[in-house]
Amino acid sequence: MIRGFFEEIGGIFVFLAETVYSLVRGPLEWRETLLQMYRVGVQSLVVVFIAGFFVGAIVCIQFNNPLEMLGAHIYLGGITGSAILREIGPMLIAAMISGRIGAFIAAELGTMKVTEQVDAVRCLGVDPMICLVAPRFIAVVVMVFFLTIMGLLIANVGAAFIAYTLLGVNIYYYVSSLIKLADTTAFAYSMVKGFVFGVLIATVACRKGMTAEGGAMGVGVAVRSSLVVTAMGLFVAEYLLTSILRVVVRFIQMGEVLYL
Amino acid sequence: MIEFKGATKSFGDKPVLRGLDLLIREGETFAILGKTGAGKSVLLRSVVGLIRLDSGRVFVDGQDVTDLDERKFAPIRLKCGMVFQLPTLFDSLTVAENVAFGLRRHRKMTEAEIRNAVLENLELTGLNGEIAELMPQELSYGQQKRVGLARTVALRPAYLLYDEPTTGLDPLSAAGINALINDMAEKLRVTSIVVTHDIQCVRTTADRVALLHEGNLIETADPETFVKSENEILRAFLDGEAAGVKMGDC
Amino acid sequence: MKKEANLFLRLLIRLGEQASTLVSNVWGITKLVLDVLVNLPRSPFRWRETIHQMKVIGVETVPLILVTMAVVGSIIVIELRYQLMRLIHTADWTPGFAGIFFLREAGTAVVGAMVASRAGAGMAAEVGTMQITDQVDALKLLRANPVHYLVVPRFIACTLMTMALSVTGVACCVIVGYLFVMDVHNFMSYVETMRKFVGIRDFLVIFEKSFFFGMAIPIISCYYGFQARGGAQGVGTATTRAVVYSILAVILLDFLLTGATQVVSQI
């Protein structure tokens, strides 16, 4: 089982490398990529909006009490916004859409693989990586990143909204502490995470789809396997990224101090 | 020409090809008969690199393709058009987009030229241009098979490799496909390999035929001689087939 | 000009379609809720099936919960620690903040999302497969009520197990969270600080929230399972929908409960 674990990880990185190589070699099929972006993005937009808004509101409410207790209530905007950007936003998006998008891509590619459509592509002298995988890969990475940013914004809107309406916080104080504390670091966190999560979801889903075998059952196996590996990978990535980013940021800050 | 020298392949501990030798001549239609699972498809797929042999060599027009890199296989695949047993049309594309698939990526043609080429190839395979905007799911099985053929011949390959072209078709549709195979051979001047277990198909289309049995070819001859053969194994096969055991791989 | 109008019209139609689907789904789910409540007290009570479901939902989800909560717990502590250092220049109160999130959110909503992903998907797949293989129709023909037969056991099992898993999840968070403030607190002070911020009421909130989450997940999952059409693909679609909308429901319920608690405390 341990060996299987390492094989899986290795396989994922190899597949990622192959995909990147195909992207570099090109030429990229633009029409197909745009079509995929539409399909991947549109289906999740509404869900991200709703989830983001309410989660933002919830987080804000929860921070309210303890901050009040410490007399640090003015920081509500800042701490909520910061937390959303750095941690909650990316994780939320990943949780909501990774399953959907991953299953969608894995199922589609898996079905094409077991019905020999992928072989048909090869026999027509076309590289399946360029024709099938690359467009979907780019679509997922771009869309997950985009949806993450959207989700973060909406979450902050939801948090601010609830702060104003339910908690009676002065909107001016909220926003000014938000701006003050949700700094570039926080944004960097969310963007890096959004990107990495997107790459993870895309790679695992495409790989599982392209290696599906054994008819309809095989497609089911590919989809379930894709969901499990993606979920685990996201947690590991989240933890690693948080740790690494912390160190990197501190490094940069030290560097800035020394430089200045 | 296509040549196999000592082609050997096993799946696990099941040997499927045992040192098979075969030479397919330019311009002929060669049929390979065999029981289901005998390895007929393996031969076809090894020509276009979908399956790699364990040992032995495969030559296409004198070029050794046995260990050819996947990336370098594209020219060979454009030369040897594979016609799959199941139509394997791209189900998210229209019929026209399916047929134009290879054309779009390998030829520089305007939209109008592509449109004409699509209609031309559809007609070539006996289909009406009206179906061009339909989705594959809306076609009958026979129509799908013809579209699959049209998609392959659109690139005008020098060889056509048919994997069980008539399996799953009623006798009338099968006869239509047989006529189509002859049509292609004549109009496009292709060399054809037909893998099948349909005797009628062999009789109608083949110049030469052989039986694949236990990993080797038995009795290569023209259809008439073949059918009259005294070979025990051959007789068993032919009589079994004649008795109406003409189902697909199920 | 015409082209834009056309596109706009198509978008409008699409939105309209989505809205009507939403309404009919909400209505369908409401009907299912009522159905389940009506069938709950009805005999015969399917003991074996319920216990089996409890095993499937509860026991099999435990590893996932442990791993997930460990990660979530550590991240919450790391994040809060960073924020507090920035704001009030001390990490001493971290356990307090962390405790609030552990008990009120992580232990409930995140656990709920995990249960939805695993158990919810499983329920949708099971019911969905039965739907497309006509077994559900067969039940009706045998005069067995599919809701009573399939949904009620899962409903009871999931409600109970979600509560149990929530408690487990919270415990896991608390234990793992400690590891990340070990330099500032020993275990005693860790717990003491937490107790200053969270009380019995918060502990009860765990049960309250997980109770509702545990009810929502099987209802939504089974609903979409029953909606499955068209072979293996239909089951896949049903499963994905079940998971996404279950998680969404957990979020919405969480919001309502949190908001309600907040409003009540402000009165």
PDB file of N, CA and C in Angstrom, chain A residues 157-244:
ATOM      1  N   VAL A 157     -17.790  40.407   0.760  1.00  0.00           N
ATOM      2  CA  VAL A 157     -19.038  41.163   0.659  1.00  0.00           C
ATOM      3  C   VAL A 157     -20.043  40.638   1.672  1.00  0.00           C
ATOM      4  N   GLY A 158     -20.171  39.315   1.739  1.00  0.00           N
ATOM      5  CA  GLY A 158     -21.099  38.713   2.685  1.00  0.00           C
ATOM      6  C   GLY A 158     -20.753  39.067   4.111  1.00  0.00           C
ATOM      7  N   ALA A 159     -19.460  39.009   4.424  1.00  0.00           N
ATOM      8  CA  ALA A 159     -19.025  39.332   5.783  1.00  0.00           C
ATOM      9  C   ALA A 159     -19.344  40.780   6.119  1.00  0.00           C
ATOM     10  N   ALA A 160     -19.016  41.670   5.204  1.00  0.00           N
ATOM     11  CA  ALA A 160     -19.284  43.088   5.445  1.00  0.00           C
ATOM     12  C   ALA A 160     -20.773  43.338   5.601  1.00  0.00           C
ATOM     13  N   PHE A 161     -21.537  42.680   4.741  1.00  0.00           N
ATOM     14  CA  PHE A 161     -22.987  42.837   4.783  1.00  0.00           C
ATOM     15  C   PHE A 161     -23.545  42.451   6.143  1.00  0.00           C
ATOM     16  N   ILE A 162     -23.140  41.299   6.631  1.00  0.00           N
ATOM     17  CA  ILE A 162     -23.676  40.828   7.908  1.00  0.00           C
ATOM     18  C   ILE A 162     -23.160  41.678   9.055  1.00  0.00           C
ATOM     19  N   ALA A 163     -21.915  42.161   8.904  1.00  0.00           N
ATOM     20  CA  ALA A 163     -21.358  43.019   9.955  1.00  0.00           C
ATOM     21  C   ALA A 163     -22.224  44.263  10.087  1.00  0.00           C
ATOM     22  N   TYR A 164     -22.590  44.815   8.953  1.00  0.00           N
ATOM     23  CA  TYR A 164     -23.372  46.047   8.964  1.00  0.00           C
ATOM     24  C   TYR A 164     -24.796  45.808   9.449  1.00  0.00           C
ATOM     25  N   THR A 165     -25.447  44.802   8.894  1.00  0.00           N
ATOM     26  CA  THR A 165     -26.863  44.608   9.188  1.00  0.00           C
ATOM     27  C   THR A 165     -27.076  43.969  10.552  1.00  0.00           C
ATOM     28  N   LEU A 166     -26.461  42.830  10.771  1.00  0.00           N
ATOM     29  CA  LEU A 166     -26.780  42.077  11.986  1.00  0.00           C
ATOM     30  C   LEU A 166     -26.006  42.564  13.201  1.00  0.00           C
ATOM     31  N   LEU A 167     -24.714  42.846  12.957  1.00  0.00           N
ATOM     32  CA  LEU A 167     -23.886  43.149  14.111  1.00  0.00           C
ATOM     33  C   LEU A 167     -23.796  44.645  14.380  1.00  0.00           C
ATOM     34  N   GLY A 168     -24.358  45.414  13.480  1.00  0.00           N
ATOM     35  CA  GLY A 168     -24.382  46.853  13.699  1.00  0.00           C
ATOM     36  C   GLY A 168     -23.016  47.491  13.758  1.00  0.00           C
ATOM     37  N   VAL A 169     -22.096  46.932  12.970  1.00  0.00           N
ATOM     38  CA  VAL A 169     -20.751  47.507  12.954  1.00  0.00           C
ATOM     39  C   VAL A 169     -20.718  48.683  11.993  1.00  0.00           C
ATOM     40  N   ASN A 170     -20.008  49.677  12.364  1.00  0.00           N
ATOM     41  CA  ASN A 170     -19.853  50.836  11.501  1.00  0.00           C
ATOM     42  C   ASN A 170     -19.107  50.423  10.247  1.00  0.00           C
ATOM     43  N   ILE A 171     -19.738  50.610   9.095  1.00  0.00           N
ATOM     44  CA  ILE A 171     -19.171  50.071   7.863  1.00  0.00           C
ATOM     45  C   ILE A 171     -17.831  50.720   7.542  1.00  0.00           C
ATOM     46  N   TYR A 172     -17.690  51.950   7.960  1.00  0.00           N
ATOM     47  CA  TYR A 172     -16.439  52.655   7.673  1.00  0.00           C
ATOM     48  C   TYR A 172     -15.277  52.002   8.412  1.00  0.00           C
ATOM     49  N   TYR A 173     -15.496  51.703   9.690  1.00  0.00           N
ATOM     50  CA  TYR A 173     -14.436  51.057  10.467  1.00  0.00           C
ATOM     51  C   TYR A 173     -14.116  49.692   9.901  1.00  0.00           C
ATOM     52  N   TYR A 174     -15.175  49.001   9.517  1.00  0.00           N
ATOM     53  CA  TYR A 174     -14.975  47.652   8.986  1.00  0.00           C
ATOM     54  C   TYR A 174     -14.077  47.685   7.753  1.00  0.00           C
ATOM     55  N   VAL A 175     -14.455  48.527   6.821  1.00  0.00           N
ATOM     56  CA  VAL A 175     -13.715  48.552   5.570  1.00  0.00           C
ATOM     57  C   VAL A 175     -12.292  49.066   5.765  1.00  0.00           C
ATOM     58  N   SER A 176     -12.137  50.055   6.625  1.00  0.00           N
ATOM     59  CA  SER A 176     -10.782  50.609   6.763  1.00  0.00           C
ATOM     60  C   SER A 176      -9.850  49.604   7.437  1.00  0.00           C
ATOM     61  N   SER A 177     -10.364  48.846   8.407  1.00  0.00           N
ATOM     62  CA  SER A 177      -9.478  47.845   9.006  1.00  0.00           C
ATOM     63  C   SER A 177      -9.235  46.718   8.010  1.00  0.00           C
ATOM     64  N   LEU A 178     -10.234  46.463   7.188  1.00  0.00           N
ATOM     65  CA  LEU A 178     -10.085  45.439   6.167  1.00  0.00           C
ATOM     66  C   LEU A 178      -8.949  45.814   5.228  1.00  0.00           C
ATOM     67  N   ILE A 179      -8.993  47.041   4.753  1.00  0.00           N
ATOM     68  CA  ILE A 179      -7.971  47.474   3.814  1.00  0.00           C
ATOM     69  C   ILE A 179      -6.605  47.454   4.468  1.00  0.00           C
ATOM     70  N   LYS A 180      -6.597  47.845   5.734  1.00  0.00           N
ATOM     71  CA  LYS A 180      -5.314  47.944   6.420  1.00  0.00           C
ATOM     72  C   LYS A 180      -4.695  46.574   6.641  1.00  0.00           C
ATOM     73  N   LEU A 181      -5.522  45.614   7.000  1.00  0.00           N
ATOM     74  CA  LEU A 181      -4.967  44.334   7.407  1.00  0.00           C
ATOM     75  C   LEU A 181      -4.934  43.281   6.298  1.00  0.00           C
ATOM     76  N   ALA A 182      -5.855  43.409   5.362  1.00  0.00           N
ATOM     77  CA  ALA A 182      -5.838  42.434   4.267  1.00  0.00           C
ATOM     78  C   ALA A 182      -4.832  42.912   3.242  1.00  0.00           C
ATOM     79  N   ASP A 183      -3.585  42.665   3.535  1.00  0.00           N
ATOM     80  CA  ASP A 183      -2.541  43.254   2.717  1.00  0.00           C
ATOM     81  C   ASP A 183      -2.117  42.338   1.576  1.00  0.00           C
ATOM     82  N   THR A 184      -1.040  42.744   0.930  1.00  0.00           N
ATOM     83  CA  THR A 184      -0.576  41.984  -0.228  1.00  0.00           C
ATOM     84  C   THR A 184      -0.243  40.550   0.121  1.00  0.00           C
ATOM     85  N   THR A 185       0.256  40.344   1.337  1.00  0.00           N
ATOM     86  CA  THR A 185       0.560  38.965   1.708  1.00  0.00           C
ATOM     87  C   THR A 185      -0.673  38.097   1.596  1.00  0.00           C
ATOM     88  N   ALA A 186      -1.764  38.616   2.145  1.00  0.00           N
ATOM     89  CA  ALA A 186      -3.002  37.842   2.136  1.00  0.00           C
ATOM     90  C   ALA A 186      -3.429  37.521   0.703  1.00  0.00           C
ATOM     91  N   PHE A 187      -3.341  38.526  -0.152  1.00  0.00           N
ATOM     92  CA  PHE A 187      -3.690  38.286  -1.547  1.00  0.00           C
ATOM     93  C   PHE A 187      -2.774  37.257  -2.177  1.00  0.00           C
ATOM     94  N   ALA A 188      -1.494  37.398  -1.876  1.00  0.00           N
ATOM     95  CA  ALA A 188      -0.544  36.437  -2.429  1.00  0.00           C
ATOM     96  C   ALA A 188      -0.928  35.024  -2.025  1.00  0.00           C
ATOM     97  N   TYR A 189      -1.256  34.864  -0.742  1.00  0.00           N
ATOM     98  CA  TYR A 189      -1.705  33.564  -0.256  1.00  0.00           C
ATOM     99  C   TYR A 189      -2.823  33.013  -1.119  1.00  0.00           C
ATOM    100  N   SER A 190      -3.859  33.829  -1.280  1.00  0.00           N
ATOM    101  CA  SER A 190      -5.040  33.313  -1.967  1.00  0.00           C
ATOM    102  C   SER A 190      -4.731  32.993  -3.411  1.00  0.00           C
ATOM    103  N   MET A 191      -3.903  33.811  -4.053  1.00  0.00           N
ATOM    104  CA  MET A 191      -3.624  33.540  -5.463  1.00  0.00           C
ATOM    105  C   MET A 191      -2.767  32.302  -5.642  1.00  0.00           C
ATOM    106  N   VAL A 192      -1.749  32.201  -4.807  1.00  0.00           N
ATOM    107  CA  VAL A 192      -0.906  31.016  -4.921  1.00  0.00           C
ATOM    108  C   VAL A 192      -1.730  29.759  -4.671  1.00  0.00           C
ATOM    109  N   LYS A 193      -2.523  29.795  -3.624  1.00  0.00           N
ATOM    110  CA  LYS A 193      -3.328  28.610  -3.307  1.00  0.00           C
ATOM    111  C   LYS A 193      -4.311  28.303  -4.421  1.00  0.00           C
ATOM    112  N   GLY A 194      -4.967  29.358  -4.909  1.00  0.00           N
ATOM    113  CA  GLY A 194      -5.932  29.137  -5.990  1.00  0.00           C
ATOM    114  C   GLY A 194      -5.278  28.460  -7.176  1.00  0.00           C
ATOM    115  N   PHE A 195      -4.098  28.931  -7.510  1.00  0.00           N
ATOM    116  CA  PHE A 195      -3.387  28.373  -8.659  1.00  0.00           C
ATOM    117  C   PHE A 195      -2.998  26.920  -8.401  1.00  0.00           C
ATOM    118  N   VAL A 196      -2.374  26.691  -7.260  1.00  0.00           N
ATOM    119  CA  VAL A 196      -1.909  25.333  -6.965  1.00  0.00           C
ATOM    120  C   VAL A 196      -3.074  24.354  -6.888  1.00  0.00           C
ATOM    121  N   PHE A 197      -4.149  24.775  -6.239  1.00  0.00           N
ATOM    122  CA  PHE A 197      -5.320  23.893  -6.159  1.00  0.00           C
ATOM    123  C   PHE A 197      -5.831  23.570  -7.550  1.00  0.00           C
ATOM    124  N   GLY A 198      -5.861  24.586  -8.405  1.00  0.00           N
ATOM    125  CA  GLY A 198      -6.334  24.369  -9.770  1.00  0.00           C
ATOM    126  C   GLY A 198      -5.473  23.347 -10.493  1.00  0.00           C
ATOM    127  N   VAL A 199      -4.166  23.510 -10.368  1.00  0.00           N
ATOM    128  CA  VAL A 199      -3.261  22.563 -11.026  1.00  0.00           C
ATOM    129  C   VAL A 199      -3.484  21.163 -10.486  1.00  0.00           C
ATOM    130  N   LEU A 200      -3.655  21.060  -9.167  1.00  0.00           N
ATOM    131  CA  LEU A 200      -3.866  19.749  -8.564  1.00  0.00           C
ATOM    132  C   LEU A 200      -5.127  19.088  -9.094  1.00  0.00           C
ATOM    133  N   ILE A 201      -6.232  19.830  -9.027  1.00  0.00           N
ATOM    134  CA  ILE A 201      -7.505  19.276  -9.486  1.00  0.00           C
ATOM    135  C   ILE A 201      -7.408  18.855 -10.945  1.00  0.00           C
ATOM    136  N   ALA A 202      -6.818  19.744 -11.766  1.00  0.00           N
ATOM    137  CA  ALA A 202      -6.739  19.457 -13.201  1.00  0.00           C
ATOM    138  C   ALA A 202      -5.902  18.216 -13.469  1.00  0.00           C
ATOM    139  N   THR A 203      -4.727  18.152 -12.845  1.00  0.00           N
ATOM    140  CA  THR A 203      -3.833  17.036 -13.124  1.00  0.00           C
ATOM    141  C   THR A 203      -4.453  15.707 -12.728  1.00  0.00           C
ATOM    142  N   VAL A 204      -4.967  15.640 -11.507  1.00  0.00           N
ATOM    143  CA  VAL A 204      -5.520  14.373 -11.041  1.00  0.00           C
ATOM    144  C   VAL A 204      -6.704  13.938 -11.899  1.00  0.00           C
ATOM    145  N   ALA A 205      -7.609  14.864 -12.175  1.00  0.00           N
ATOM    146  CA  ALA A 205      -8.797  14.508 -12.950  1.00  0.00           C
ATOM    147  C   ALA A 205      -8.423  14.031 -14.347  1.00  0.00           C
ATOM    148  N   CYS A 206      -7.554  14.783 -15.032  1.00  0.00           N
ATOM    149  CA  CYS A 206      -7.169  14.388 -16.386  1.00  0.00           C
ATOM    150  C   CYS A 206      -6.453  13.050 -16.373  1.00  0.00           C
ATOM    151  N   ARG A 207      -5.571  12.868 -15.410  1.00  0.00           N
ATOM    152  CA  ARG A 207      -4.809  11.623 -15.381  1.00  0.00           C
ATOM    153  C   ARG A 207      -5.728  10.428 -15.145  1.00  0.00           C
ATOM    154  N   LYS A 208      -6.614  10.545 -14.164  1.00  0.00           N
ATOM    155  CA  LYS A 208      -7.514   9.445 -13.873  1.00  0.00           C
ATOM    156  C   LYS A 208      -8.390   9.129 -15.079  1.00  0.00           C
ATOM    157  N   GLY A 209      -8.818  10.172 -15.773  1.00  0.00           N
ATOM    158  CA  GLY A 209      -9.645   9.936 -16.957  1.00  0.00           C
ATOM    159  C   GLY A 209      -8.876   9.211 -18.038  1.00  0.00           C
ATOM    160  N   MET A 210      -7.662   9.682 -18.311  1.00  0.00           N
ATOM    161  CA  MET A 210      -6.897   9.122 -19.414  1.00  0.00           C
ATOM    162  C   MET A 210      -6.387   7.720 -19.125  1.00  0.00           C
ATOM    163  N   THR A 211      -6.358   7.330 -17.845  1.00  0.00           N
ATOM    164  CA  THR A 211      -5.879   5.981 -17.558  1.00  0.00           C
ATOM    165  C   THR A 211      -7.014   5.046 -17.193  1.00  0.00           C
ATOM    166  N   ALA A 212      -8.245   5.461 -17.455  1.00  0.00           N
ATOM    167  CA  ALA A 212      -9.374   4.596 -17.134  1.00  0.00           C
ATOM    168  C   ALA A 212      -9.356   3.377 -18.034  1.00  0.00           C
ATOM    169  N   GLU A 213      -9.751   2.233 -17.503  1.00  0.00           N
ATOM    170  CA  GLU A 213      -9.890   1.067 -18.368  1.00  0.00           C
ATOM    171  C   GLU A 213     -10.942   0.141 -17.808  1.00  0.00           C
ATOM    172  N   GLY A 214     -11.571  -0.593 -18.712  1.00  0.00           N
ATOM    173  CA  GLY A 214     -12.516  -1.607 -18.275  1.00  0.00           C
ATOM    174  C   GLY A 214     -13.972  -1.212 -18.369  1.00  0.00           C
ATOM    175  N   GLY A 215     -14.335  -0.493 -19.414  1.00  0.00           N
ATOM    176  CA  GLY A 215     -15.750  -0.227 -19.662  1.00  0.00           C
ATOM    177  C   GLY A 215     -16.345   0.766 -18.681  1.00  0.00           C
ATOM    178  N   ALA A 216     -17.659   0.704 -18.573  1.00  0.00           N
ATOM    179  CA  ALA A 216     -18.384   1.673 -17.753  1.00  0.00           C
ATOM    180  C   ALA A 216     -17.924   1.620 -16.301  1.00  0.00           C
ATOM    181  N   MET A 217     -17.670   0.416 -15.804  1.00  0.00           N
ATOM    182  CA  MET A 217     -17.186   0.292 -14.436  1.00  0.00           C
ATOM    183  C   MET A 217     -15.873   1.042 -14.253  1.00  0.00           C
ATOM    184  N   GLY A 218     -15.026   0.938 -15.278  1.00  0.00           N
ATOM    185  CA  GLY A 218     -13.742   1.608 -15.212  1.00  0.00           C
ATOM    186  C   GLY A 218     -13.876   3.107 -15.076  1.00  0.00           C
ATOM    187  N   VAL A 219     -14.882   3.660 -15.746  1.00  0.00           N
ATOM    188  CA  VAL A 219     -15.102   5.097 -15.646  1.00  0.00           C
ATOM    189  C   VAL A 219     -15.481   5.451 -14.214  1.00  0.00           C
ATOM    190  N   GLY A 220     -16.376   4.639 -13.617  1.00  0.00           N
ATOM    191  CA  GLY A 220     -16.767   4.880 -12.229  1.00  0.00           C
ATOM    192  C   GLY A 220     -15.572   4.841 -11.300  1.00  0.00           C
ATOM    193  N   VAL A 221     -14.716   3.845 -11.501  1.00  0.00           N
ATOM    194  CA  VAL A 221     -13.504   3.730 -10.678  1.00  0.00           C
ATOM    195  C   VAL A 221     -12.657   4.979 -10.844  1.00  0.00           C
ATOM    196  N   ALA A 222     -12.486   5.420 -12.082  1.00  0.00           N
ATOM    197  CA  ALA A 222     -11.663   6.600 -12.349  1.00  0.00           C
ATOM    198  C   ALA A 222     -12.216   7.827 -11.634  1.00  0.00           C
ATOM    199  N   VAL A 223     -13.528   8.005 -11.694  1.00  0.00           N
ATOM    200  CA  VAL A 223     -14.133   9.182 -11.075  1.00  0.00           C
ATOM    201  C   VAL A 223     -13.960   9.154  -9.555  1.00  0.00           C
ATOM    202  N   ARG A 224     -14.296   8.015  -8.953  1.00  0.00           N
ATOM    203  CA  ARG A 224     -14.189   7.924  -7.491  1.00  0.00           C
ATOM    204  C   ARG A 224     -12.749   8.115  -7.054  1.00  0.00           C
ATOM    205  N   SER A 225     -11.845   7.437  -7.765  1.00  0.00           N
ATOM    206  CA  SER A 225     -10.433   7.556  -7.447  1.00  0.00           C
ATOM    207  C   SER A 225      -9.968   9.002  -7.577  1.00  0.00           C
ATOM    208  N   SER A 226     -10.429   9.673  -8.624  1.00  0.00           N
ATOM    209  CA  SER A 226     -10.071  11.070  -8.823  1.00  0.00           C
ATOM    210  C   SER A 226     -10.528  11.926  -7.644  1.00  0.00           C
ATOM    211  N   LEU A 227     -11.753  11.711  -7.177  1.00  0.00           N
ATOM    212  CA  LEU A 227     -12.280  12.492  -6.063  1.00  0.00           C
ATOM    213  C   LEU A 227     -11.461  12.271  -4.805  1.00  0.00           C
ATOM    214  N   VAL A 228     -11.155  11.011  -4.504  1.00  0.00           N
ATOM    215  CA  VAL A 228     -10.419  10.703  -3.282  1.00  0.00           C
ATOM    216  C   VAL A 228      -9.022  11.309  -3.314  1.00  0.00           C
ATOM    217  N   VAL A 229      -8.305  11.067  -4.412  1.00  0.00           N
ATOM    218  CA  VAL A 229      -6.933  11.568  -4.511  1.00  0.00           C
ATOM    219  C   VAL A 229      -6.919  13.088  -4.477  1.00  0.00           C
ATOM    220  N   THR A 230      -7.871  13.719  -5.177  1.00  0.00           N
ATOM    221  CA  THR A 230      -7.937  15.178  -5.183  1.00  0.00           C
ATOM    222  C   THR A 230      -8.163  15.708  -3.777  1.00  0.00           C
ATOM    223  N   ALA A 231      -9.127  15.101  -3.076  1.00  0.00           N
ATOM    224  CA  ALA A 231      -9.442  15.580  -1.733  1.00  0.00           C
ATOM    225  C   ALA A 231      -8.217  15.481  -0.825  1.00  0.00           C
ATOM    226  N   MET A 232      -7.583  14.319  -0.841  1.00  0.00           N
ATOM    227  CA  MET A 232      -6.401  14.161  -0.003  1.00  0.00           C
ATOM    228  C   MET A 232      -5.313  15.138  -0.401  1.00  0.00           C
ATOM    229  N   GLY A 233      -5.110  15.228  -1.716  1.00  0.00           N
ATOM    230  CA  GLY A 233      -4.088  16.134  -2.225  1.00  0.00           C
ATOM    231  C   GLY A 233      -4.337  17.574  -1.805  1.00  0.00           C
ATOM    232  N   LEU A 234      -5.599  17.993  -1.810  1.00  0.00           N
ATOM    233  CA  LEU A 234      -5.919  19.369  -1.439  1.00  0.00           C
ATOM    234  C   LEU A 234      -5.563  19.629   0.019  1.00  0.00           C
ATOM    235  N   PHE A 235      -5.878  18.674   0.883  1.00  0.00           N
ATOM    236  CA  PHE A 235      -5.545  18.868   2.294  1.00  0.00           C
ATOM    237  C   PHE A 235      -4.048  18.956   2.499  1.00  0.00           C
ATOM    238  N   VAL A 236      -3.335  18.033   1.865  1.00  0.00           N
ATOM    239  CA  VAL A 236      -1.889  18.046   1.996  1.00  0.00           C
ATOM    240  C   VAL A 236      -1.332  19.352   1.453  1.00  0.00           C
ATOM    241  N   ALA A 237      -1.815  19.742   0.275  1.00  0.00           N
ATOM    242  CA  ALA A 237      -1.332  20.974  -0.356  1.00  0.00           C
ATOM    243  C   ALA A 237      -1.630  22.180   0.525  1.00  0.00           C
ATOM    244  N   GLU A 238      -2.827  22.210   1.094  1.00  0.00           N
ATOM    245  CA  GLU A 238      -3.212  23.318   1.960  1.00  0.00           C
ATOM    246  C   GLU A 238      -2.229  23.448   3.107  1.00  0.00           C
ATOM    247  N   TYR A 239      -1.964  22.330   3.755  1.00  0.00           N
ATOM    248  CA  TYR A 239      -1.073  22.357   4.899  1.00  0.00           C
ATOM    249  C   TYR A 239       0.335  22.773   4.488  1.00  0.00           C
ATOM    250  N   LEU A 240       0.844  22.139   3.424  1.00  0.00           N
ATOM    251  CA  LEU A 240       2.192  22.447   2.961  1.00  0.00           C
ATOM    252  C   LEU A 240       2.314  23.905   2.548  1.00  0.00           C
ATOM    253  N   LEU A 241       1.316  24.365   1.781  1.00  0.00           N
ATOM    254  CA  LEU A 241       1.375  25.741   1.298  1.00  0.00           C
ATOM    255  C   LEU A 241       1.375  26.733   2.441  1.00  0.00           C
ATOM    256  N   THR A 242       0.491  26.496   3.417  1.00  0.00           N
ATOM    257  CA  THR A 242       0.446  27.421   4.552  1.00  0.00           C
ATOM    258  C   THR A 242       1.801  27.488   5.222  1.00  0.00           C
ATOM    259  N   SER A 243       2.381  26.326   5.467  1.00  0.00           N
ATOM    260  CA  SER A 243       3.678  26.304   6.138  1.00  0.00           C
ATOM    261  C   SER A 243       4.748  26.978   5.296  1.00  0.00           C
ATOM    262  N   ILE A 244       4.812  26.585   4.031  1.00  0.00           N
ATOM    263  CA  ILE A 244       5.857  27.123   3.154  1.00  0.00           C
ATOM    264  C   ILE A 244       5.692  28.622   2.976  1.00  0.00           C
TER     265      ILE A 244
END
